[in-house]
CSV table of C-alpha atoms and ligand atoms in Angstrom, one decimal:
chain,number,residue,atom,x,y,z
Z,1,UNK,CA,-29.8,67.2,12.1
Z,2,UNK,CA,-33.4,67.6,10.6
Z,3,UNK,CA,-34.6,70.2,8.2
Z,4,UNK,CA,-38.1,71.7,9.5
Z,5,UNK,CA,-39.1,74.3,11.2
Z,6,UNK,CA,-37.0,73.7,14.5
Z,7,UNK,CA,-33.8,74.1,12.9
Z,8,UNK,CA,-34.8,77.1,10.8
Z,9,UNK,CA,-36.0,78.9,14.1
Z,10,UNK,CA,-32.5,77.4,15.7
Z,11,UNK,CA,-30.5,78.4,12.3
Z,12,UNK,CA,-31.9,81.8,13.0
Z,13,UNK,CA,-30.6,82.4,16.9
Z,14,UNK,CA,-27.5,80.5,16.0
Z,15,UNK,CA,-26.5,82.8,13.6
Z,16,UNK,CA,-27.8,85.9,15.4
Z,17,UNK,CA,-24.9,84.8,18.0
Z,18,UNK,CA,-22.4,85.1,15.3
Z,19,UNK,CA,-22.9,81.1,14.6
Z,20,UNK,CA,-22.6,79.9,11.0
Z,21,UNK,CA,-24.7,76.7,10.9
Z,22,UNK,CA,-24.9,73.3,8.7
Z,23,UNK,CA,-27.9,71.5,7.9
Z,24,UNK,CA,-28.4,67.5,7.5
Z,25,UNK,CA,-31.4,66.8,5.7
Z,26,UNK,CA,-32.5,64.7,3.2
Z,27,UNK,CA,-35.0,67.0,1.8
Z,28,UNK,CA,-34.1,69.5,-1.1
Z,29,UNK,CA,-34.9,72.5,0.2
Z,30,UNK,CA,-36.3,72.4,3.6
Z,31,UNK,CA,-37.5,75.2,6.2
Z,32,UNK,CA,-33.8,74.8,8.0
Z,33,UNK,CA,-31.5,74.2,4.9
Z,34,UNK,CA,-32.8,77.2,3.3
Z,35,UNK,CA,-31.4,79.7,6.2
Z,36,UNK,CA,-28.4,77.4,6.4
Z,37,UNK,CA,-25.0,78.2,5.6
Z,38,UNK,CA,-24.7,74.9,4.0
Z,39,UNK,CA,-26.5,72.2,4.0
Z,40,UNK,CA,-25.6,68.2,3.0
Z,41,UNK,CA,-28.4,66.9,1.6
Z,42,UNK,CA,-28.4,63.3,2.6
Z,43,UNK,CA,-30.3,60.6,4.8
Z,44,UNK,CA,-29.7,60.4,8.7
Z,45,UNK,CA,-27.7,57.5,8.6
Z,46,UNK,CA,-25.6,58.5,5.9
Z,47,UNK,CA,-22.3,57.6,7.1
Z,48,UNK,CA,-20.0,59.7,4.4
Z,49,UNK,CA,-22.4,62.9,5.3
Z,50,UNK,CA,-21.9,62.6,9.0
Z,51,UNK,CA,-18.9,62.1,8.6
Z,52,UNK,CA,-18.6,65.5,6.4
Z,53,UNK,CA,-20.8,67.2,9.1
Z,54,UNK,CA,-18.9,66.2,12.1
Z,55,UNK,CA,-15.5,67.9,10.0
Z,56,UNK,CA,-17.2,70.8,9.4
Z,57,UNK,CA,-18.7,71.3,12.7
Z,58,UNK,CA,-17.9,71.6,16.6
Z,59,UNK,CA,-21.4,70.9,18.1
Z,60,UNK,CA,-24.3,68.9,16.6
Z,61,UNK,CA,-27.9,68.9,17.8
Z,62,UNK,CA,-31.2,67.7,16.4
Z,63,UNK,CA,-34.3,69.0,15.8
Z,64,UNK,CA,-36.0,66.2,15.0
Z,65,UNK,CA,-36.4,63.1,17.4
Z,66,UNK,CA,-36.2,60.4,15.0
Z,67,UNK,CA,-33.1,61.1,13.8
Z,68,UNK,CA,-31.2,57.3,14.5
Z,69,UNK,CA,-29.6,57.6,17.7
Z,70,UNK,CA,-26.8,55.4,15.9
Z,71,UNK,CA,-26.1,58.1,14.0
Z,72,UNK,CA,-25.7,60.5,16.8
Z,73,UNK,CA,-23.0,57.6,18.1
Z,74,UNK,CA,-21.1,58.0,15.2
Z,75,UNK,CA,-21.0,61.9,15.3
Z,76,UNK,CA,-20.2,61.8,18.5
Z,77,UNK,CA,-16.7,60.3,18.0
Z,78,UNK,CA,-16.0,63.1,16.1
Z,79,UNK,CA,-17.5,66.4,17.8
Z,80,UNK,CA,-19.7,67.2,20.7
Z,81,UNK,CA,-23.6,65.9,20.5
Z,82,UNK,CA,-26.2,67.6,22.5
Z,83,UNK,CA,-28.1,66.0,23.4
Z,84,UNK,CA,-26.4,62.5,23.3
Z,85,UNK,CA,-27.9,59.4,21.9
Z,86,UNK,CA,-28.0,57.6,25.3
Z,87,UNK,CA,-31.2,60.1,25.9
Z,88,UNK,CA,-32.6,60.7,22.6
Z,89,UNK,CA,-32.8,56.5,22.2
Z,90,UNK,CA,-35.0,56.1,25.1
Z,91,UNK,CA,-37.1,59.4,24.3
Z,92,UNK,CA,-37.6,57.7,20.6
Z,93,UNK,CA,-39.6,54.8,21.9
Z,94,UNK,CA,-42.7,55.0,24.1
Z,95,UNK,CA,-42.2,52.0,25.6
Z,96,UNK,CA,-38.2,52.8,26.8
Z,97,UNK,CA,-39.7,56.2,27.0
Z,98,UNK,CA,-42.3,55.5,29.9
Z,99,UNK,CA,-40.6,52.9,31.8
Z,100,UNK,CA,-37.5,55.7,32.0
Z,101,UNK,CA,-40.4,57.9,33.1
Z,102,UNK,CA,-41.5,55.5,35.8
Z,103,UNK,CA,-38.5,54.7,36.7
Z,104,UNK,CA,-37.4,58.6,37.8
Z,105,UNK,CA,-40.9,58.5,40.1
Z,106,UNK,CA,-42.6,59.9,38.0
Z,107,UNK,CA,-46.4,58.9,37.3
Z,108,UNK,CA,-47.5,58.4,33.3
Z,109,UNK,CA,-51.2,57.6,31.8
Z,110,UNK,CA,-52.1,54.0,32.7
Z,111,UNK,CA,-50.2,51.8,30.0
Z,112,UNK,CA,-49.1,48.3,28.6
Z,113,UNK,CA,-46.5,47.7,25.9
Z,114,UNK,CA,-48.1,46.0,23.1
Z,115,UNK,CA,-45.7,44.0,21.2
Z,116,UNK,CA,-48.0,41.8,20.2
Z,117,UNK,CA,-51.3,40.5,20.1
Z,118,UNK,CA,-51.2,38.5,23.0
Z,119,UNK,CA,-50.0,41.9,24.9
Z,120,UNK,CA,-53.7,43.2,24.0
Z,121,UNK,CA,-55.7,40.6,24.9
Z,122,UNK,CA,-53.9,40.4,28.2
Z,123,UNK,CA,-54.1,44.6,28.6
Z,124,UNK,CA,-57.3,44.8,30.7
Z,125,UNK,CA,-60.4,46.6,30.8
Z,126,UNK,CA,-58.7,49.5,32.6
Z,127,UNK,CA,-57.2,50.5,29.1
Z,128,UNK,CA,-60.3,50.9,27.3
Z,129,UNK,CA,-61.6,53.2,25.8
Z,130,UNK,CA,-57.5,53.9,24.8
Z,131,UNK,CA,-55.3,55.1,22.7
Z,132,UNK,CA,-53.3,52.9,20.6
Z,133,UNK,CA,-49.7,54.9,20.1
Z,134,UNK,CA,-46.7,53.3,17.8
Z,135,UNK,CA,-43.7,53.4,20.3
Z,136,UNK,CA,-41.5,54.8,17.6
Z,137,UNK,CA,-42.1,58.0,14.6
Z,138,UNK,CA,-45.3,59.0,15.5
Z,139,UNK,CA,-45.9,63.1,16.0
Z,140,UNK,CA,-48.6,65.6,15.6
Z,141,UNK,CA,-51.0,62.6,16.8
Z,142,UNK,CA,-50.0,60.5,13.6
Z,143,UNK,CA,-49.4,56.5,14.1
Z,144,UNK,CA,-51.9,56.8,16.8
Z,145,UNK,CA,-55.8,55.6,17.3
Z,146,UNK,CA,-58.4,55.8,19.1
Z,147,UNK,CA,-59.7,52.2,20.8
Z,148,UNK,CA,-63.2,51.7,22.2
Z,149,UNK,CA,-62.3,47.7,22.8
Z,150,UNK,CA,-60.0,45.2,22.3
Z,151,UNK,CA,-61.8,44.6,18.6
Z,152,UNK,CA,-61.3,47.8,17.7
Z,153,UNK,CA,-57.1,47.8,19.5
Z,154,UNK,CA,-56.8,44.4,17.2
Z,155,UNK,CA,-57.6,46.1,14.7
Z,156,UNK,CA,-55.4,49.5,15.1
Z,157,UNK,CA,-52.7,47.4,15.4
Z,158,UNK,CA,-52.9,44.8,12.5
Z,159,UNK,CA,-53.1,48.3,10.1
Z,160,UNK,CA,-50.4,49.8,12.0
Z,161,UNK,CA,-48.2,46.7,10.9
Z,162,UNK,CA,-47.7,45.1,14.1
Z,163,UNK,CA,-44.9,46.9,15.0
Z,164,UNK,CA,-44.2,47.9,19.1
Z,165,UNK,CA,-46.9,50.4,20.2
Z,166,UNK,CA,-48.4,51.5,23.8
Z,167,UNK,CA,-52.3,50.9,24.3
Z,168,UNK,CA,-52.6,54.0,27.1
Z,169,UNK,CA,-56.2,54.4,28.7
Z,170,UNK,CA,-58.2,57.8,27.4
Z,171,UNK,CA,-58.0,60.1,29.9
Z,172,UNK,CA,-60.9,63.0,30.9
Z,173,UNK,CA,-57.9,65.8,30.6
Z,174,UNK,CA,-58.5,68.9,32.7
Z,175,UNK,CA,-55.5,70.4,31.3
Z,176,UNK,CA,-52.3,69.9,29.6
Z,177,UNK,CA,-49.0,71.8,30.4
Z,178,UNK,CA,-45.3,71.3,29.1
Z,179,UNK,CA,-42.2,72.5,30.8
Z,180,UNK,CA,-39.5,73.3,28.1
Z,181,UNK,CA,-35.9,73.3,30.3
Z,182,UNK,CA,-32.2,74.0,29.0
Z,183,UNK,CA,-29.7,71.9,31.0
Z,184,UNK,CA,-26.0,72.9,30.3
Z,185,UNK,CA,-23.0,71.1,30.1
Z,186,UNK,CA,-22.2,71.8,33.7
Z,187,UNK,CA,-25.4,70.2,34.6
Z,188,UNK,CA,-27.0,73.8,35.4
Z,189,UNK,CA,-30.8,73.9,34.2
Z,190,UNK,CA,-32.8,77.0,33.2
Z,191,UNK,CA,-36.6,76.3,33.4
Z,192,UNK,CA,-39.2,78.4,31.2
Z,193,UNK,CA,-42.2,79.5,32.4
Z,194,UNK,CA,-44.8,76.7,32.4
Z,195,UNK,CA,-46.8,76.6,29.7
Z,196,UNK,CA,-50.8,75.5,29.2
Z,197,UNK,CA,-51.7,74.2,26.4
Z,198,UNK,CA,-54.7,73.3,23.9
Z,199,UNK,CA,-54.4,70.4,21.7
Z,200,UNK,CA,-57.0,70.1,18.6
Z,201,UNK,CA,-57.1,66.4,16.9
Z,202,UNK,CA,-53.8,65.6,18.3
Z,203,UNK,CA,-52.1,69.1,17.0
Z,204,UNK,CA,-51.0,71.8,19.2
Z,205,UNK,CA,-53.5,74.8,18.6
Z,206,UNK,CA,-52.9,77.4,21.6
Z,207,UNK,CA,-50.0,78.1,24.1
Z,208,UNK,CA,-50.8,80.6,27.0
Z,209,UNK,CA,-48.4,81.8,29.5
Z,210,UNK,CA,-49.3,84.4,32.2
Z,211,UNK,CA,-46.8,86.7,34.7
Z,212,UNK,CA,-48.3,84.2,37.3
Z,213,UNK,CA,-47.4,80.4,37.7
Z,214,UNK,CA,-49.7,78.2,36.1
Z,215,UNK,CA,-51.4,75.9,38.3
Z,216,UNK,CA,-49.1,72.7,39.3
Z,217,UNK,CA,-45.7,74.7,38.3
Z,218,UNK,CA,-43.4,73.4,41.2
Z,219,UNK,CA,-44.5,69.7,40.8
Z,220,UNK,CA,-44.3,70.0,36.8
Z,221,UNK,CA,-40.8,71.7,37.1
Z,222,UNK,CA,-39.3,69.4,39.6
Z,223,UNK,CA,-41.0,66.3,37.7
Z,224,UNK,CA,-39.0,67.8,33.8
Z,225,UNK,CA,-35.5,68.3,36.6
Z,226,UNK,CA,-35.5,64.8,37.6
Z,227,UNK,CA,-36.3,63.7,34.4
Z,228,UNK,CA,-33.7,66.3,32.5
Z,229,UNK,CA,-31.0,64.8,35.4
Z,230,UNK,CA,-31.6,60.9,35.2
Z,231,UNK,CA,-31.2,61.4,31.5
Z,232,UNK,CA,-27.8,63.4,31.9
Z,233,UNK,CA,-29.5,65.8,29.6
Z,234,UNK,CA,-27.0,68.2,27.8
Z,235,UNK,CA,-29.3,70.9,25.7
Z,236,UNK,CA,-33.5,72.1,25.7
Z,237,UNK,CA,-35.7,69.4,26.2
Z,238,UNK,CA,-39.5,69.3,26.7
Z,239,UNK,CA,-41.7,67.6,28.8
Z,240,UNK,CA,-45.3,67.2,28.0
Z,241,UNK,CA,-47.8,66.7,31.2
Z,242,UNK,CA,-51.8,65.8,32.0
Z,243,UNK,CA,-53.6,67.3,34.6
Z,244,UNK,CA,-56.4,65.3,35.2
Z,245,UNK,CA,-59.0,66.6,37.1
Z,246,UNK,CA,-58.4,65.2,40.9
Z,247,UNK,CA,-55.3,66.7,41.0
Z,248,UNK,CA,-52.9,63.9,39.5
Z,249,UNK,CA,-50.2,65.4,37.3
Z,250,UNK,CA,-48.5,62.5,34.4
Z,251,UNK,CA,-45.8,63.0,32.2
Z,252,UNK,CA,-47.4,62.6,28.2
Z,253,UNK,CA,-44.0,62.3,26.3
Z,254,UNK,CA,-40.7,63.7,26.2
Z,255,UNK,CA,-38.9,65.7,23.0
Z,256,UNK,CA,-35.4,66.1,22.9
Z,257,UNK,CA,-35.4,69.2,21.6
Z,258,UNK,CA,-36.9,73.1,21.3
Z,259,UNK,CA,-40.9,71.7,21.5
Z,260,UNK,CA,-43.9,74.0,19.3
Z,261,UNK,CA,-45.3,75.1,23.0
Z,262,UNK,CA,-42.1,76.6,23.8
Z,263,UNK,CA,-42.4,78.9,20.7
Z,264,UNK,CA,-43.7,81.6,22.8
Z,265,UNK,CA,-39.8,82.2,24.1
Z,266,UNK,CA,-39.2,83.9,21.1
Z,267,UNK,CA,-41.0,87.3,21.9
Z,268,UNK,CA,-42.2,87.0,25.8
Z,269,UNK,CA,-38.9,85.6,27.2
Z,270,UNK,CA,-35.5,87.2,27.7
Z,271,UNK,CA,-33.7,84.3,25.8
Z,272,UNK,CA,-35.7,82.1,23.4
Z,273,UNK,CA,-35.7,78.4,23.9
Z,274,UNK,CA,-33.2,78.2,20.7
Z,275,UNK,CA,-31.3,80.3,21.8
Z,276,UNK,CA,-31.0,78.6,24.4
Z,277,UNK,CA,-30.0,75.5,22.5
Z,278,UNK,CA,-26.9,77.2,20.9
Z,279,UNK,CA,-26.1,78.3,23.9
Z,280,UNK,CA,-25.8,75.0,25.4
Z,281,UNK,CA,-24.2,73.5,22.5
Z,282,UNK,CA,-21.3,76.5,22.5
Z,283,UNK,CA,-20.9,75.5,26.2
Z,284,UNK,CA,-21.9,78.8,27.5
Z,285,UNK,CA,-23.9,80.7,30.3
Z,286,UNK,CA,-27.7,79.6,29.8
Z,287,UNK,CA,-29.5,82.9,29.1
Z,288,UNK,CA,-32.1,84.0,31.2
Z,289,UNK,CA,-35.7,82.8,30.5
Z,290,UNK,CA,-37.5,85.3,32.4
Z,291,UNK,CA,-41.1,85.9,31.2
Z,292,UNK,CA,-41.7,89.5,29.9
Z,293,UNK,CA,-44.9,89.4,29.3
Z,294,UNK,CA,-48.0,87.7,29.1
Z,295,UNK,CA,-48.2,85.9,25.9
Z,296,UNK,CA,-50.2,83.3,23.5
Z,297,UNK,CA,-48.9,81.6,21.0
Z,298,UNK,CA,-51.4,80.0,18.1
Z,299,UNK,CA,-50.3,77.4,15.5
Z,300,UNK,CA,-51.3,78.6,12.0
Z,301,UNK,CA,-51.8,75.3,10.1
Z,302,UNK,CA,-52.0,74.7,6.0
Z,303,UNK,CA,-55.7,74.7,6.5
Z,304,UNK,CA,-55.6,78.8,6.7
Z,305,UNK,CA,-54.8,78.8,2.6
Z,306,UNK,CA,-57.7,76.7,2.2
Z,307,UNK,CA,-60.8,79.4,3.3
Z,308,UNK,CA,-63.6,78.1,1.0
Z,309,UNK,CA,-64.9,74.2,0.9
Z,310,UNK,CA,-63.4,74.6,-2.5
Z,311,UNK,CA,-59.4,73.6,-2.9
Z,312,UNK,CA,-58.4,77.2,-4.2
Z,313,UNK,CA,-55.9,78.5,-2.1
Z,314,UNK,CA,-55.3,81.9,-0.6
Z,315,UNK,CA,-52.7,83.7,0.7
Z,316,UNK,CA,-53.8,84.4,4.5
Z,317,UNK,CA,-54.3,88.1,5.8
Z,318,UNK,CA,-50.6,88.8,7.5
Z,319,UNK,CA,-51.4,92.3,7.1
Z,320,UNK,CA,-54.2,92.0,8.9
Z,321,UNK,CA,-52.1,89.8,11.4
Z,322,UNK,CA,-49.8,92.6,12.0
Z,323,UNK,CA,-52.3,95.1,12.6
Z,324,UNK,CA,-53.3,93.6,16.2
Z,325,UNK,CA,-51.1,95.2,18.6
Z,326,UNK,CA,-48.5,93.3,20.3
Z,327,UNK,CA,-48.4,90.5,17.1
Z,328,UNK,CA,-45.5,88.8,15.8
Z,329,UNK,CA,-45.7,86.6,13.1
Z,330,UNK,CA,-43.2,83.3,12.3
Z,331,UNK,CA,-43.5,82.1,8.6
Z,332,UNK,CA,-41.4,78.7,8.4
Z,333,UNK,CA,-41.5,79.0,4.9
Z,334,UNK,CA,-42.9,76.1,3.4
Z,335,UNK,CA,-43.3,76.2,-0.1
Z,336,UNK,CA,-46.8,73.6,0.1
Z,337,UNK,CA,-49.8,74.6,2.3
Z,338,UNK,CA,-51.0,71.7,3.0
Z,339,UNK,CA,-54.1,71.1,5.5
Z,340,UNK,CA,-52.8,70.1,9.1
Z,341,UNK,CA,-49.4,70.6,8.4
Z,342,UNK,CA,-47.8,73.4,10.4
Z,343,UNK,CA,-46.7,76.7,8.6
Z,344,UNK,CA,-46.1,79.0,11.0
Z,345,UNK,CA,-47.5,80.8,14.4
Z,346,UNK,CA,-48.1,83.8,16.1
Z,347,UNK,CA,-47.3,84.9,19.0
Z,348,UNK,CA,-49.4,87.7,20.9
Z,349,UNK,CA,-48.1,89.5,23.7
Z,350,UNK,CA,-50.3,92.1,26.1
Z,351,UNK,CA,-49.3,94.0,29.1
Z,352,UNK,CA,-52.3,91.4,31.3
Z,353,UNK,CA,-53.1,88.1,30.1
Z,354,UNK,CA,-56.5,89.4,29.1
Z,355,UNK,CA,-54.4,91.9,26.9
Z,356,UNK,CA,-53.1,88.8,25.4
Z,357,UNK,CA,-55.9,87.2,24.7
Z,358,UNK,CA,-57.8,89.8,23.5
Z,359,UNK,CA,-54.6,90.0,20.7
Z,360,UNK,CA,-55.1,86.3,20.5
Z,361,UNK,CA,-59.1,86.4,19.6
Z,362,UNK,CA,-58.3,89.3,16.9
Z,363,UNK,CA,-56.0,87.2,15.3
Z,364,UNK,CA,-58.1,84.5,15.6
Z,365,UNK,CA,-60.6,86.4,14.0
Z,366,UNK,CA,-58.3,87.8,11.1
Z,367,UNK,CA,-57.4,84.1,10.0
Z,368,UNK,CA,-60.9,82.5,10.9
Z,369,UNK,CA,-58.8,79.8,13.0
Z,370,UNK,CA,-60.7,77.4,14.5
Z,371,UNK,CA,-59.4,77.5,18.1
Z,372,UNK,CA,-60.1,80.7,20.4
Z,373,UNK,CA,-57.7,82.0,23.4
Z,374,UNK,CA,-59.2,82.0,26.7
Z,375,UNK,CA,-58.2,83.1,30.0
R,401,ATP,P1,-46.5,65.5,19.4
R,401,ATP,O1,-45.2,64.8,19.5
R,401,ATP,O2,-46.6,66.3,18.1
R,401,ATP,O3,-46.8,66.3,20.7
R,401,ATP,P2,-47.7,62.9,19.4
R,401,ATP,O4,-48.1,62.4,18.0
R,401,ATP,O5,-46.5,62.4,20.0
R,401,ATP,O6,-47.7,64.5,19.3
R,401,ATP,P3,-49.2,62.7,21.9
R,401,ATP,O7,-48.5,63.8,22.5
R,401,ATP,O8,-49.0,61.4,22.4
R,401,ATP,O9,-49.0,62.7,20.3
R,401,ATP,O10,-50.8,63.0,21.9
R,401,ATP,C1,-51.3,64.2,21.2
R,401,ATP,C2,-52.4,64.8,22.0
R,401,ATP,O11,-53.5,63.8,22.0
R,401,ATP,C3,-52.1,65.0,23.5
R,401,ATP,O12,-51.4,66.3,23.6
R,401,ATP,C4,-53.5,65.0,24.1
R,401,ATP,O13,-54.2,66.2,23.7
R,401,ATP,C5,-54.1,63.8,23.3
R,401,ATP,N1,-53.9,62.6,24.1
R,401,ATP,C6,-52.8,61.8,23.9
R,401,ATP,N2,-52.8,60.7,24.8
R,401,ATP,C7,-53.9,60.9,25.5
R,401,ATP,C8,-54.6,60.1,26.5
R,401,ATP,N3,-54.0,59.0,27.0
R,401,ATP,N4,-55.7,60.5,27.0
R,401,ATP,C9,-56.3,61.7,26.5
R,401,ATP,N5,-55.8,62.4,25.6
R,401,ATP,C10,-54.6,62.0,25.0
R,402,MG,MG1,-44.7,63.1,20.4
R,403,MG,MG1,-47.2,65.3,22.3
């Protein structure tokens, strides 16, 4: 289910396991559906198509979080969903999403559920300056703004429509770190390493992982495991955390499914996190996701086409890309570069971190990104 990246990247290890794979996706001819063996080109909740896709297939999973969870119901009756709609419902909304959070013992960002406006006026100072988030379809920091007063939430939320959101207070981040986890059908988990990342206006920009545990790993990993358990999880799931700078650790968000940080499984791991996910799905062993090497991972975003203030595009330097030692590039294949949409990544592997990050910077360098890697 979905039609982006994700599933082209999980099309890709499916079928390297011997897998043939349908896509659902209501686009024409989408990163996923064009590496698919078939695709059915319809909408999520397309009964007659999931109906076709459930005949045609023994496992579904999703790629994409806001696929209706109804709709994962209905497959459900027919072949084996991973992960279930139970989890991906309460993963789709921030409010269900948090309170699960909290509820598992496990600390979030200081938060009210804003139904309506009465819910702002009633939030409290504590929540300002915030961040006003729409509980449901928001990614890639869309549906979200940022709130210096109540004016200003009042506001944010009137041209967000009213609909549900979360007013969470802005946070001085030291550091933000995701744990992607595979838990099987036997309940077994495999963790991957713990990952650090750098966010730029609400995108994911850099992912580094090093030989040695990131700071806060055992409370991070046993925070995704109780969260991975009270969801029953069945398949890879993400969890996104902030490190604030006392020390306190808080679960961002969840995503039900292979997450952009963990992208740097593909080439420093033994088993990449979709791998993973067909393994899972097949209902066998989880692979190992022992770290090989040091490794970051940088987005490459449709704003690399776009070099000159001008709009006159440019194909981007993959040679140049290549030449760095230790490179490996992943095109998703989108036919329109658009600015701030994502296009593909890199990820650079060294035999020290510094190595890595050395890559990193060249790359950096080659595609005039506007991030750098650091140690
Ligand atoms: P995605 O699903 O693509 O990760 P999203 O649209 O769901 O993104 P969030 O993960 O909620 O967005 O936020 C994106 C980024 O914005 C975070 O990774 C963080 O860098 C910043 N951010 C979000 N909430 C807060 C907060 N309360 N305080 C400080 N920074 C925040
Ligand atoms: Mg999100
Ligand atoms: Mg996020």
């Amino acid at each position: 289910m979905g039609g982006g990246q994700l599933g082209r990247m999980f099309c890709h290890a499916a079928q390297s396991l011997g897998y043939r794979v349908a896509v659902l996706d209501p686009a024409p001819e989408g990163p996923a559906a064009s590496v698919a063996d078939m695709h059915i080109q319809a909408d999520y909740d397309d009964e007659t198509a999931l109906i076709k896709l459930a005949q045609r297939c023994r496992a579904v999973t999703t790629e994409f979080e806001n696929v209706p969870a109804k709709s994962l119901l209905t497959l459900a009756a027919h072949c084996r969903v991973t992960p279930g709609s139970h989890a991906v419902e309460i993963v789709q909304d921030r409010i269900a999403e948090k309170a699960f959070i909290v509820s598992q013992g496990v600390a979030v960002a200081p938060y009210a559920a804003i139904r309506a406006e009465s819910d702002l006026r009633a939030a409290g100072p504590h929540l300002f300056p915030g961040i006003l988030k729409v509980a449901r379809l928001g990614y890639d920091g869309k549906g979200q703004a940022r709130v210096r007063s109540l004016d200003e939430a009042l506001k944010a939320f009137a041209e967000f429509g009213g609909v549900p959101c979360v007013l969470e207070a802005m946070l001085d981040l030291k550091q933000e770190l995701s744990v992607v986890l595979a838990r099987g059908l036997d309940g077994q988990c495999a963790v991957f390493p713990v990952a650090c990342n750098v966010h730029e206006q609400g995108i994911l920009a850099v992912t580094t992982v090093d030989m040695q545990a990131a700071p806060m790993t055992a409370r991070a990993t046993e925070a995704a495991l109780a969260i991975a358990r009270g969801l029953k999880y069945e398949g890879v799931l993400c969890v996104e955390f902030f490190v604030l700078g006392d020390g306190q650790l808080l679960v961002n968000e969840i995503a039900p499914r292979p997450h952009n940080s963990g992208h740097f499984s593909m080439n420093a791991c033994v088993t990449s996190q979709f791998e993973q996910q067909a393994r899972v799905m097949a209902g066998l062993p989880l692979g190992s996701t022992r770290l090989l090497a040091p490794v970051v991972m940088l987005n490459i975003l449709g704003d690399v086409w776009y070099p000159g203030v001008d709009d006159t595009q440019a194909e981007p330097n993959w040679a140049g890309v290549l030449a760095v030692p230790g490179t490996s590039l992943h095109l998703y294949g989108k036919r329109e570069a658009r600015r701030a949409r994502k296009m593909g990544h890199v990820n650079c592997t060294g035999t020290t971190l510094a190595d890595a990050v050395s890559h990193a910077n060249q790359v950096v360098q080659v595609l005039r990104l506007p991030v750098s890697a650091t140690l």
